[in-house]
Amino acid sequence: MITVAHDALENLVTEMIGRAGSTPEEARQVAHNLVEANLLGHDSHGVGLVAQYMRHAKTGTLTVNGHVSLVSDNGAYLLLDGNMAYGQVTGGEAMQLGLDRARTAGVAIVGLRNTHHLGRIGAWGEICAQAGFISIHFVNVIGHKPIVAPHGGAEARYSTNPYCTAIPATDKNPMFVLDMATSRVAFGKARVAYNAGKEMIEGALIDHHGLPTRNAAVMFEEPRGALTSFGQHKGYGLALLGEILGAALLGGPVTDPVHEGKDTICNNMLTVIIDPKGFGADIPFASSIDAMLGYVTSARPGEGVDKVQVPGEPERETGAARRANGVPVDPGTWALLVEAGVEAGMDRHDFDGIAV
Ligand code: NAD
């Protein structure tokens, strides 16, 4: 494993994204978001995506230096088109417009369609929670071959359609962030395992016969297998809501054979932003959360478990450790990063110099 200080990694990725055509500001936004994902332990949504982003920028399936444009504005509803610009840019713009609307209307329902990869959806929930609002996100992912099998199916039909809800911090608890792929694991986790030559956990993959396997190669080599949904039929149902609410409701593209052939990552996202004081009644929301979480996490830990945690807690803990000790990058991912940098005219020493 190679270890890199997070700020040095962010500077390196800023340089790479800049060389793919972005302004310094955009390059910094993209790099910060990706390195933040690594810091929080989601290597699947970190710097391992840089080479792919640069390829998409080069082939024009990603619009560099693009922004959201307004499709419709109707009361609490805002519909935005992401114009296939960096999701790291459009996601932030959509949240700021949504928060402005929620501050006046008490609630905002924001559709963001046709954007390039939004990365870690929790990043968008955290912006809302930091501003004191609850947010709920339904998302679909298209623009490449489907990679997740529907429950009961033996081949892929859709993608890892994430779901997220973020709740502002209380006096006793930091913000609550449930942020997850609806597949058993995020696709990037298969990429990380494949690059590292490691086996995947049980139950996360099927091979081309529809049989369970732990070999991540089924996601990258023919004959292809698929990821499975989390919680069997339940994760499958939630993934379909990503298609219905996250895309169809917004007039965004849903999974179909037409979008399979493209080499890009397109996200569509419905965000519902709620003011916790929106009911206008005297409701002890924060103290109710504190009491409930206190009770739930007081459960005796099971064998091999240190403590019962709440969503968002593993990320905070990993974040603190990686900020202090550096971000681990597996050699396969690092080699892809170096290759993409050198191809863009960077010096190999730029990479060697920061890797420990
Ligand atoms: P994960 O399985 O690591 O975590 C999912 C959630 O469970 C998190 O909220 C986490 O805090 C919580 N959690 C984990 N362990 C816990 C524990 N012991 N107790 C309580 N809560 C716990 O995440 P994932 O499903 O692999 O997703 C990784 C990332 O991938 C997410 O940020 C997601 O948004 C992102 N993603 C993005 C896309 C996209 O198209 N943009 C697609 C899929 C996934």
XYZ file of C-alpha atoms in Angstrom, residues 29-170:
142
model
C -13.370 21.483 -6.386
C -13.147 18.089 -8.111
C -9.880 17.156 -6.384
C -11.152 18.206 -2.956
C -14.304 16.108 -3.344
C -12.406 13.009 -4.498
C -9.739 13.196 -1.792
C -12.454 13.810 0.812
C -14.038 10.488 -0.257
C -10.670 8.770 0.281
C -10.288 10.481 3.641
C -13.690 9.225 4.776
C -12.812 5.661 3.765
C -14.742 5.545 0.477
C -11.815 4.768 -1.817
C -14.416 3.628 -4.355
C -15.307 7.319 -4.825
C -11.858 8.794 -4.473
C -8.804 9.418 -6.638
C -9.233 6.048 -8.375
C -11.781 7.864 -10.571
C -9.363 10.504 -11.884
C -8.162 8.587 -14.968
C -11.778 7.862 -15.941
C -12.821 11.512 -15.448
C -9.871 12.673 -17.592
C -10.833 10.215 -20.335
C -14.431 11.456 -20.267
C -13.195 15.071 -20.459
C -11.059 14.174 -23.464
C -13.803 12.337 -25.336
C -16.375 15.023 -24.509
C -18.731 12.811 -22.496
C -18.009 15.185 -19.606
C -18.405 18.963 -20.108
C -15.434 20.695 -18.502
C -16.153 24.098 -16.938
C -19.908 23.539 -17.280
C -22.648 24.554 -14.853
C -26.285 23.808 -14.096
C -28.984 25.522 -16.137
C -32.554 26.130 -14.993
C -35.201 23.969 -16.694
C -38.189 25.019 -14.574
C -38.976 26.920 -11.370
C -42.342 26.244 -9.792
C -42.948 27.128 -6.131
C -40.922 24.752 -3.988
C -39.833 22.858 -7.110
C -36.613 23.582 -9.011
C -35.532 21.534 -12.007
C -31.914 21.870 -13.121
C -29.977 20.363 -15.985
C -26.401 19.416 -15.167
C -25.306 19.585 -18.836
C -22.976 16.626 -18.133
C -20.665 18.978 -16.236
C -18.624 17.732 -13.270
C -21.022 16.554 -10.543
C -18.620 18.066 -8.035
C -19.658 21.451 -9.482
C -23.320 20.853 -10.354
C -24.035 19.053 -7.064
C -22.814 22.066 -5.086
C -24.730 24.504 -7.282
C -27.934 22.456 -6.958
C -27.624 22.319 -3.155
C -27.049 26.098 -2.860
C -30.074 26.869 -5.073
C -32.143 24.315 -3.131
C -31.127 25.722 0.244
C -31.997 29.255 -0.880
C -35.424 27.981 -1.896
C -35.923 26.016 1.334
C -35.052 29.125 3.383
C -37.979 30.984 1.805
C -40.448 28.149 1.083
C -39.625 25.911 4.093
C -39.009 23.022 1.728
C -37.350 22.542 -1.638
C -37.700 19.747 -4.141
C -34.699 19.929 -6.443
C -34.271 17.847 -9.570
C -30.783 17.679 -11.045
C -30.734 15.708 -14.270
C -27.988 14.843 -16.756
C -24.954 15.562 -14.668
C -21.610 13.787 -14.766
C -20.781 11.653 -11.697
C -21.870 13.225 -8.387
C -19.332 11.171 -6.443
C -20.144 10.522 -2.792
C -23.793 11.560 -2.370
C -23.168 12.169 1.338
C -21.158 15.248 0.336
C -24.423 16.879 -0.835
C -26.360 15.756 2.227
C -23.635 17.174 4.477
C -23.936 20.622 2.835
C -27.665 20.646 3.655
C -27.174 19.317 7.198
C -24.445 21.887 7.905
C -26.918 24.573 6.851
C -29.444 23.164 9.369
C -31.679 21.316 6.877
C -32.639 17.668 6.443
C -32.036 16.282 2.960
C -33.170 13.134 1.190
C -31.529 12.051 -2.074
C -32.664 9.479 -4.638
C -30.181 8.896 -7.453
C -29.794 6.781 -10.578
C -26.599 6.047 -12.484
C -26.430 5.439 -16.232
C -24.079 6.092 -19.156
C -22.326 2.746 -19.163
C -23.232 -0.935 -19.166
C -25.570 -1.882 -16.278
C -23.688 -3.541 -13.417
C -26.293 -4.644 -10.856
C -28.621 -7.609 -11.277
C -32.278 -7.151 -10.276
C -33.237 -9.418 -7.368
C -33.868 -12.842 -8.847
C -32.074 -11.964 -12.104
C -28.900 -13.557 -13.456
C -27.648 -10.510 -15.356
C -27.238 -6.784 -14.803
C -30.003 -4.328 -15.670
C -29.236 -1.121 -13.740
C -26.482 0.434 -11.671
C -25.600 1.101 -8.024
C -28.304 3.820 -7.611
C -27.338 5.402 -4.268
C -29.659 6.694 -1.552
C -28.806 9.242 1.130
C -30.468 11.031 4.035
C -28.602 13.579 6.159
C -29.845 15.114 9.419
C -28.257 18.162 11.118
C -26.114 17.682 14.227
C -27.747 18.016 17.648
